[in-house]
Amino acid sequence: MAKGNPKSNFPNAQQPALKPEEMGGMVAAMEELRELPKINTNDPDELESRVRYFFEWCTEKQLRPGVELMALCIGTSRQNLWKWEQAGGKKGEIVGRAKQVIAALLEQWSICGKINPATSCFLLKNHFGYKDQYDVSAVPVNQMDSLPTAEEIVKGIPQITAGDIEPDFTDILEDG
Protein backbone atom coordinates (compact mmCIF):
# COMPACT_ATOMS: atom_id res chain seq x y z
CA MET A 1 0.00 0.00 0.00
CA ALA A 2 1.33 3.45 -0.92
CA LYS A 3 2.25 5.65 1.99
CA GLY A 4 1.77 8.98 0.24
CA ASN A 5 4.07 11.92 0.82
CA PRO A 6 4.27 12.62 4.56
CA LYS A 7 5.98 15.97 3.91
CA SER A 8 3.35 17.22 1.46
CA ASN A 9 1.30 20.30 2.31
CA PHE A 10 -1.69 18.79 0.53
CA PRO A 11 -3.86 16.94 3.07
CA ASN A 12 -5.10 14.42 0.49
CA ALA A 13 -1.48 13.43 -0.30
CA GLN A 14 -0.84 12.47 3.33
CA GLN A 15 -1.85 9.17 4.83
CA PRO A 16 -2.93 8.91 8.48
CA ALA A 17 -0.01 8.04 10.76
CA LEU A 18 -1.82 4.97 12.09
CA LYS A 19 -0.74 1.39 12.41
CA PRO A 20 -3.12 -1.09 10.77
CA GLU A 21 -4.43 -2.22 14.17
CA GLU A 22 -5.11 1.41 15.14
CA MET A 23 -7.02 1.97 11.90
CA GLY A 24 -9.03 -1.20 12.52
CA GLY A 25 -9.79 -0.10 16.07
CA MET A 26 -11.02 3.30 14.89
CA VAL A 27 -13.21 1.81 12.20
CA ALA A 28 -14.71 -0.60 14.75
CA ALA A 29 -15.32 2.29 17.18
CA MET A 30 -17.07 4.37 14.49
CA GLU A 31 -19.17 1.39 13.51
CA GLU A 32 -20.14 0.96 17.18
CA LEU A 33 -21.51 4.51 17.18
CA ARG A 34 -23.27 4.03 13.86
CA GLU A 35 -25.07 0.96 15.21
CA LEU A 36 -26.43 2.71 18.31
CA PRO A 37 -30.23 2.62 18.50
CA LYS A 38 -31.95 5.73 17.21
CA ILE A 39 -33.16 8.26 19.74
CA ASN A 40 -35.98 10.76 19.59
CA THR A 41 -33.91 13.89 19.05
CA ASN A 42 -36.96 16.02 19.85
CA ASP A 43 -36.91 14.69 23.40
CA PRO A 44 -34.39 16.83 25.34
CA ASP A 45 -33.84 14.11 27.95
CA GLU A 46 -32.92 11.50 25.31
CA LEU A 47 -30.67 13.98 23.53
CA GLU A 48 -28.94 14.98 26.77
CA SER A 49 -28.47 11.33 27.69
CA ARG A 50 -26.91 10.53 24.30
CA VAL A 51 -24.56 13.52 24.51
CA ARG A 52 -23.47 12.44 27.98
CA TYR A 53 -22.92 8.90 26.63
CA PHE A 54 -20.86 10.38 23.78
CA PHE A 55 -18.36 12.05 26.12
CA GLU A 56 -18.14 8.94 28.31
CA TRP A 57 -17.60 6.81 25.19
CA CYS A 58 -14.80 9.13 23.98
CA THR A 59 -13.14 8.88 27.40
CA GLU A 60 -13.42 5.08 27.43
CA LYS A 61 -12.15 4.70 23.85
CA GLN A 62 -9.51 7.41 24.37
CA LEU A 63 -10.72 9.29 21.29
CA ARG A 64 -10.83 13.06 20.98
CA PRO A 65 -14.42 14.28 20.85
CA GLY A 66 -15.40 16.20 17.74
CA VAL A 67 -18.52 17.61 16.16
CA GLU A 68 -18.71 14.95 13.41
CA LEU A 69 -18.19 12.20 15.95
CA MET A 70 -20.90 13.64 18.19
CA ALA A 71 -23.27 13.85 15.21
CA LEU A 72 -22.56 10.18 14.44
CA CYS A 73 -23.28 9.23 18.04
CA ILE A 74 -26.57 11.15 18.05
CA GLY A 75 -27.55 9.74 14.65
CA THR A 76 -27.71 13.00 12.74
CA SER A 77 -25.49 15.31 10.70
CA ARG A 78 -23.31 18.19 11.82
CA GLN A 79 -25.57 20.44 9.74
CA ASN A 80 -28.55 19.39 11.86
CA LEU A 81 -26.55 20.04 15.02
CA TRP A 82 -25.87 23.55 13.73
CA LYS A 83 -29.55 24.10 12.85
CA TRP A 84 -30.65 22.93 16.30
CA GLU A 85 -28.12 25.19 17.97
CA GLN A 86 -29.25 28.19 15.89
CA ALA A 87 -32.92 27.48 16.58
CA GLY A 88 -32.31 27.69 20.32
CA GLY A 89 -34.61 26.11 22.85
CA LYS A 90 -33.66 23.17 25.03
CA LYS A 91 -32.32 21.14 22.07
CA GLY A 92 -30.15 24.02 20.88
CA GLU A 93 -28.88 24.58 24.41
CA ILE A 94 -27.84 20.92 24.77
CA VAL A 95 -25.99 20.96 21.45
CA GLY A 96 -24.43 24.36 22.18
CA ARG A 97 -23.07 23.24 25.55
CA ALA A 98 -21.68 20.02 24.07
CA LYS A 99 -20.00 21.95 21.26
CA GLN A 100 -18.60 24.36 23.84
CA VAL A 101 -16.93 21.45 25.62
CA ILE A 102 -15.39 20.32 22.32
CA ALA A 103 -14.25 23.88 21.53
CA ALA A 104 -12.70 24.24 24.99
CA LEU A 105 -10.85 20.96 24.53
CA LEU A 106 -9.59 22.05 21.11
CA GLU A 107 -8.45 25.35 22.57
CA GLN A 108 -6.56 23.64 25.38
CA TRP A 109 -4.97 21.06 23.07
CA SER A 110 -3.89 23.93 20.80
CA ILE A 111 -2.43 25.98 23.63
CA CYS A 112 -0.53 22.94 24.92
CA GLY A 113 0.78 22.03 21.46
CA LYS A 114 -1.06 18.70 21.40
CA ILE A 115 -2.60 19.18 17.94
CA ASN A 116 -1.38 20.72 14.72
CA PRO A 117 -2.16 24.47 14.69
CA ALA A 118 -3.58 24.23 11.15
CA THR A 119 -5.97 21.52 12.30
CA SER A 120 -6.96 23.59 15.30
CA CYS A 121 -7.59 26.68 13.16
CA PHE A 122 -9.64 24.72 10.66
CA LEU A 123 -11.84 23.07 13.28
CA LEU A 124 -12.36 26.20 15.38
CA LYS A 125 -13.28 28.27 12.31
CA ASN A 126 -15.54 25.67 10.72
CA HIS A 127 -17.38 24.38 13.77
CA PHE A 128 -17.19 27.16 16.34
CA GLY A 129 -17.34 30.50 14.52
CA TYR A 130 -13.75 31.57 15.06
CA LYS A 131 -12.35 33.82 12.33
CA ASP A 132 -9.36 35.85 11.31
CA GLN A 133 -10.59 39.39 11.41
CA TYR A 134 -8.99 42.60 10.39
CA ASP A 135 -11.00 45.75 11.01
CA VAL A 136 -10.35 48.45 8.46
CA SER A 137 -12.11 51.71 8.90
CA ALA A 138 -12.32 53.87 5.82
CA VAL A 139 -13.33 57.41 6.67
CA PRO A 140 -13.75 59.51 3.55
CA VAL A 141 -11.98 62.81 3.94
CA ASN A 142 -12.12 65.63 1.48
CA GLN A 143 -8.41 66.31 1.27
CA MET A 144 -8.99 69.73 -0.23
CA ASP A 145 -10.59 70.86 3.04
CA SER A 146 -7.45 69.98 4.97
CA LEU A 147 -4.99 71.83 2.70
CA PRO A 148 -3.97 75.36 3.73
CA THR A 149 -5.10 78.25 1.55
CA ALA A 150 -2.61 80.41 -0.34
CA GLU A 151 -3.09 83.19 2.24
CA GLU A 152 -2.31 80.81 5.09
CA ILE A 153 0.86 79.66 3.33
CA VAL A 154 2.02 83.24 2.68
CA LYS A 155 1.28 84.25 6.28
CA GLY A 156 3.32 81.27 7.52
CA ILE A 157 6.48 82.10 5.54
CA PRO A 158 7.80 84.76 7.97
CA GLN A 159 7.49 82.22 10.79
CA ILE A 160 9.52 79.70 8.77
CA THR A 161 12.25 82.23 7.97
CA ALA A 162 12.22 83.46 11.57
CA GLY A 163 11.32 86.90 10.32
CA ASP A 164 14.78 87.44 8.75
CA ILE A 165 13.27 88.71 5.54
CA GLU A 166 10.03 90.44 4.85
CA PRO A 167 9.35 89.85 1.15
CA ASP A 168 6.21 91.21 -0.44
CA PHE A 169 4.00 88.27 -1.41
CA THR A 170 1.01 90.27 -2.53
CA ASP A 171 1.85 89.49 -6.18
CA ILE A 172 1.54 85.76 -5.42
CA LEU A 173 -1.85 86.28 -3.82
CA GLU A 174 -3.08 88.43 -6.70
CA ASP A 175 -2.15 85.75 -9.31
CA GLY A 176 -4.21 83.00 -7.62
PDB file of C-alpha atoms in Angstrom, residues 30-150:
ATOM      1  CA  MET A  30     -17.069   4.371  14.492  1.00  0.00           C
ATOM      2  CA  GLU A  31     -19.168   1.386  13.514  1.00  0.00           C
ATOM      3  CA  GLU A  32     -20.140   0.959  17.183  1.00  0.00           C
ATOM      4  CA  LEU A  33     -21.510   4.514  17.182  1.00  0.00           C
ATOM      5  CA  ARG A  34     -23.271   4.031  13.861  1.00  0.00           C
ATOM      6  CA  GLU A  35     -25.074   0.965  15.206  1.00  0.00           C
ATOM      7  CA  LEU A  36     -26.433   2.715  18.315  1.00  0.00           C
ATOM      8  CA  PRO A  37     -30.229   2.616  18.505  1.00  0.00           C
ATOM      9  CA  LYS A  38     -31.949   5.733  17.210  1.00  0.00           C
ATOM     10  CA  ILE A  39     -33.159   8.255  19.737  1.00  0.00           C
ATOM     11  CA  ASN A  40     -35.975  10.761  19.588  1.00  0.00           C
ATOM     12  CA  THR A  41     -33.905  13.892  19.046  1.00  0.00           C
ATOM     13  CA  ASN A  42     -36.962  16.016  19.848  1.00  0.00           C
ATOM     14  CA  ASP A  43     -36.907  14.685  23.399  1.00  0.00           C
ATOM     15  CA  PRO A  44     -34.387  16.834  25.336  1.00  0.00           C
ATOM     16  CA  ASP A  45     -33.838  14.112  27.948  1.00  0.00           C
ATOM     17  CA  GLU A  46     -32.917  11.505  25.309  1.00  0.00           C
ATOM     18  CA  LEU A  47     -30.670  13.977  23.527  1.00  0.00           C
ATOM     19  CA  GLU A  48     -28.943  14.984  26.770  1.00  0.00           C
ATOM     20  CA  SER A  49     -28.472  11.326  27.693  1.00  0.00           C
ATOM     21  CA  ARG A  50     -26.908  10.525  24.299  1.00  0.00           C
ATOM     22  CA  VAL A  51     -24.563  13.521  24.505  1.00  0.00           C
ATOM     23  CA  ARG A  52     -23.467  12.435  27.982  1.00  0.00           C
ATOM     24  CA  TYR A  53     -22.922   8.900  26.629  1.00  0.00           C
ATOM     25  CA  PHE A  54     -20.857  10.376  23.780  1.00  0.00           C
ATOM     26  CA  PHE A  55     -18.356  12.050  26.121  1.00  0.00           C
ATOM     27  CA  GLU A  56     -18.140   8.939  28.314  1.00  0.00           C
ATOM     28  CA  TRP A  57     -17.605   6.810  25.192  1.00  0.00           C
ATOM     29  CA  CYS A  58     -14.796   9.126  23.984  1.00  0.00           C
ATOM     30  CA  THR A  59     -13.135   8.877  27.400  1.00  0.00           C
ATOM     31  CA  GLU A  60     -13.421   5.083  27.432  1.00  0.00           C
ATOM     32  CA  LYS A  61     -12.146   4.702  23.855  1.00  0.00           C
ATOM     33  CA  GLN A  62      -9.506   7.407  24.372  1.00  0.00           C
ATOM     34  CA  LEU A  63     -10.715   9.295  21.294  1.00  0.00           C
ATOM     35  CA  ARG A  64     -10.831  13.061  20.983  1.00  0.00           C
ATOM     36  CA  PRO A  65     -14.418  14.281  20.849  1.00  0.00           C
ATOM     37  CA  GLY A  66     -15.402  16.204  17.745  1.00  0.00           C
ATOM     38  CA  VAL A  67     -18.525  17.613  16.160  1.00  0.00           C
ATOM     39  CA  GLU A  68     -18.714  14.953  13.407  1.00  0.00           C
ATOM     40  CA  LEU A  69     -18.188  12.199  15.952  1.00  0.00           C
ATOM     41  CA  MET A  70     -20.902  13.638  18.191  1.00  0.00           C
ATOM     42  CA  ALA A  71     -23.275  13.848  15.214  1.00  0.00           C
ATOM     43  CA  LEU A  72     -22.558  10.184  14.436  1.00  0.00           C
ATOM     44  CA  CYS A  73     -23.284   9.233  18.042  1.00  0.00           C
ATOM     45  CA  ILE A  74     -26.575  11.154  18.046  1.00  0.00           C
ATOM     46  CA  GLY A  75     -27.548   9.736  14.654  1.00  0.00           C
ATOM     47  CA  THR A  76     -27.713  12.999  12.745  1.00  0.00           C
ATOM     48  CA  SER A  77     -25.492  15.312  10.697  1.00  0.00           C
ATOM     49  CA  ARG A  78     -23.305  18.189  11.818  1.00  0.00           C
ATOM     50  CA  GLN A  79     -25.568  20.443   9.736  1.00  0.00           C
ATOM     51  CA  ASN A  80     -28.546  19.387  11.859  1.00  0.00           C
ATOM     52  CA  LEU A  81     -26.549  20.042  15.019  1.00  0.00           C
ATOM     53  CA  TRP A  82     -25.868  23.552  13.725  1.00  0.00           C
ATOM     54  CA  LYS A  83     -29.546  24.101  12.855  1.00  0.00           C
ATOM     55  CA  TRP A  84     -30.647  22.927  16.299  1.00  0.00           C
ATOM     56  CA  GLU A  85     -28.116  25.193  17.969  1.00  0.00           C
ATOM     57  CA  GLN A  86     -29.251  28.189  15.891  1.00  0.00           C
ATOM     58  CA  ALA A  87     -32.923  27.476  16.584  1.00  0.00           C
ATOM     59  CA  GLY A  88     -32.305  27.692  20.317  1.00  0.00           C
ATOM     60  CA  GLY A  89     -34.608  26.111  22.852  1.00  0.00           C
ATOM     61  CA  LYS A  90     -33.658  23.165  25.028  1.00  0.00           C
ATOM     62  CA  LYS A  91     -32.322  21.144  22.070  1.00  0.00           C
ATOM     63  CA  GLY A  92     -30.146  24.020  20.883  1.00  0.00           C
ATOM     64  CA  GLU A  93     -28.880  24.580  24.413  1.00  0.00           C
ATOM     65  CA  ILE A  94     -27.844  20.918  24.767  1.00  0.00           C
ATOM     66  CA  VAL A  95     -25.988  20.957  21.448  1.00  0.00           C
ATOM     67  CA  GLY A  96     -24.432  24.362  22.183  1.00  0.00           C
ATOM     68  CA  ARG A  97     -23.073  23.235  25.546  1.00  0.00           C
ATOM     69  CA  ALA A  98     -21.685  20.022  24.068  1.00  0.00           C
ATOM     70  CA  LYS A  99     -19.998  21.946  21.258  1.00  0.00           C
ATOM     71  CA  GLN A 100     -18.604  24.359  23.838  1.00  0.00           C
ATOM     72  CA  VAL A 101     -16.928  21.450  25.622  1.00  0.00           C
ATOM     73  CA  ILE A 102     -15.388  20.316  22.322  1.00  0.00           C
ATOM     74  CA  ALA A 103     -14.248  23.879  21.534  1.00  0.00           C
ATOM     75  CA  ALA A 104     -12.702  24.238  24.994  1.00  0.00           C
ATOM     76  CA  LEU A 105     -10.850  20.958  24.532  1.00  0.00           C
ATOM     77  CA  LEU A 106      -9.585  22.049  21.111  1.00  0.00           C
ATOM     78  CA  GLU A 107      -8.448  25.350  22.571  1.00  0.00           C
ATOM     79  CA  GLN A 108      -6.556  23.639  25.376  1.00  0.00           C
ATOM     80  CA  TRP A 109      -4.966  21.063  23.074  1.00  0.00           C
ATOM     81  CA  SER A 110      -3.892  23.930  20.803  1.00  0.00           C
ATOM     82  CA  ILE A 111      -2.426  25.978  23.626  1.00  0.00           C
ATOM     83  CA  CYS A 112      -0.530  22.943  24.925  1.00  0.00           C
ATOM     84  CA  GLY A 113       0.775  22.034  21.456  1.00  0.00           C
ATOM     85  CA  LYS A 114      -1.062  18.704  21.400  1.00  0.00           C
ATOM     86  CA  ILE A 115      -2.600  19.176  17.942  1.00  0.00           C
ATOM     87  CA  ASN A 116      -1.380  20.721  14.720  1.00  0.00           C
ATOM     88  CA  PRO A 117      -2.156  24.474  14.690  1.00  0.00           C
ATOM     89  CA  ALA A 118      -3.582  24.234  11.151  1.00  0.00           C
ATOM     90  CA  THR A 119      -5.975  21.521  12.302  1.00  0.00           C
ATOM     91  CA  SER A 120      -6.957  23.587  15.296  1.00  0.00           C
ATOM     92  CA  CYS A 121      -7.589  26.684  13.164  1.00  0.00           C
ATOM     93  CA  PHE A 122      -9.644  24.721  10.656  1.00  0.00           C
ATOM     94  CA  LEU A 123     -11.838  23.069  13.277  1.00  0.00           C
ATOM     95  CA  LEU A 124     -12.358  26.199  15.376  1.00  0.00           C
ATOM     96  CA  LYS A 125     -13.275  28.270  12.312  1.00  0.00           C
ATOM     97  CA  ASN A 126     -15.542  25.674  10.722  1.00  0.00           C
ATOM     98  CA  HIS A 127     -17.377  24.382  13.772  1.00  0.00           C
ATOM     99  CA  PHE A 128     -17.191  27.162  16.339  1.00  0.00           C
ATOM    100  CA  GLY A 129     -17.343  30.502  14.525  1.00  0.00           C
ATOM    101  CA  TYR A 130     -13.746  31.573  15.055  1.00  0.00           C
ATOM    102  CA  LYS A 131     -12.352  33.822  12.331  1.00  0.00           C
ATOM    103  CA  ASP A 132      -9.358  35.849  11.309  1.00  0.00           C
ATOM    104  CA  GLN A 133     -10.590  39.393  11.409  1.00  0.00           C
ATOM    105  CA  TYR A 134      -8.994  42.605  10.391  1.00  0.00           C
ATOM    106  CA  ASP A 135     -10.999  45.754  11.014  1.00  0.00           C
ATOM    107  CA  VAL A 136     -10.353  48.449   8.460  1.00  0.00           C
ATOM    108  CA  SER A 137     -12.112  51.713   8.903  1.00  0.00           C
ATOM    109  CA  ALA A 138     -12.317  53.867   5.818  1.00  0.00           C
ATOM    110  CA  VAL A 139     -13.326  57.406   6.667  1.00  0.00           C
ATOM    111  CA  PRO A 140     -13.753  59.511   3.548  1.00  0.00           C
ATOM    112  CA  VAL A 141     -11.985  62.811   3.940  1.00  0.00           C
ATOM    113  CA  ASN A 142     -12.121  65.628   1.481  1.00  0.00           C
ATOM    114  CA  GLN A 143      -8.414  66.309   1.275  1.00  0.00           C
ATOM    115  CA  MET A 144      -8.986  69.734  -0.231  1.00  0.00           C
ATOM    116  CA  ASP A 145     -10.592  70.856   3.036  1.00  0.00           C
ATOM    117  CA  SER A 146      -7.447  69.980   4.971  1.00  0.00           C
ATOM    118  CA  LEU A 147      -4.986  71.831   2.704  1.00  0.00           C
ATOM    119  CA  PRO A 148      -3.972  75.363   3.730  1.00  0.00           C
ATOM    120  CA  THR A 149      -5.095  78.246   1.547  1.00  0.00           C
ATOM    121  CA  ALA A 150      -2.610  80.410  -0.337  1.00  0.00           C
TER     122      ALA A 150
END
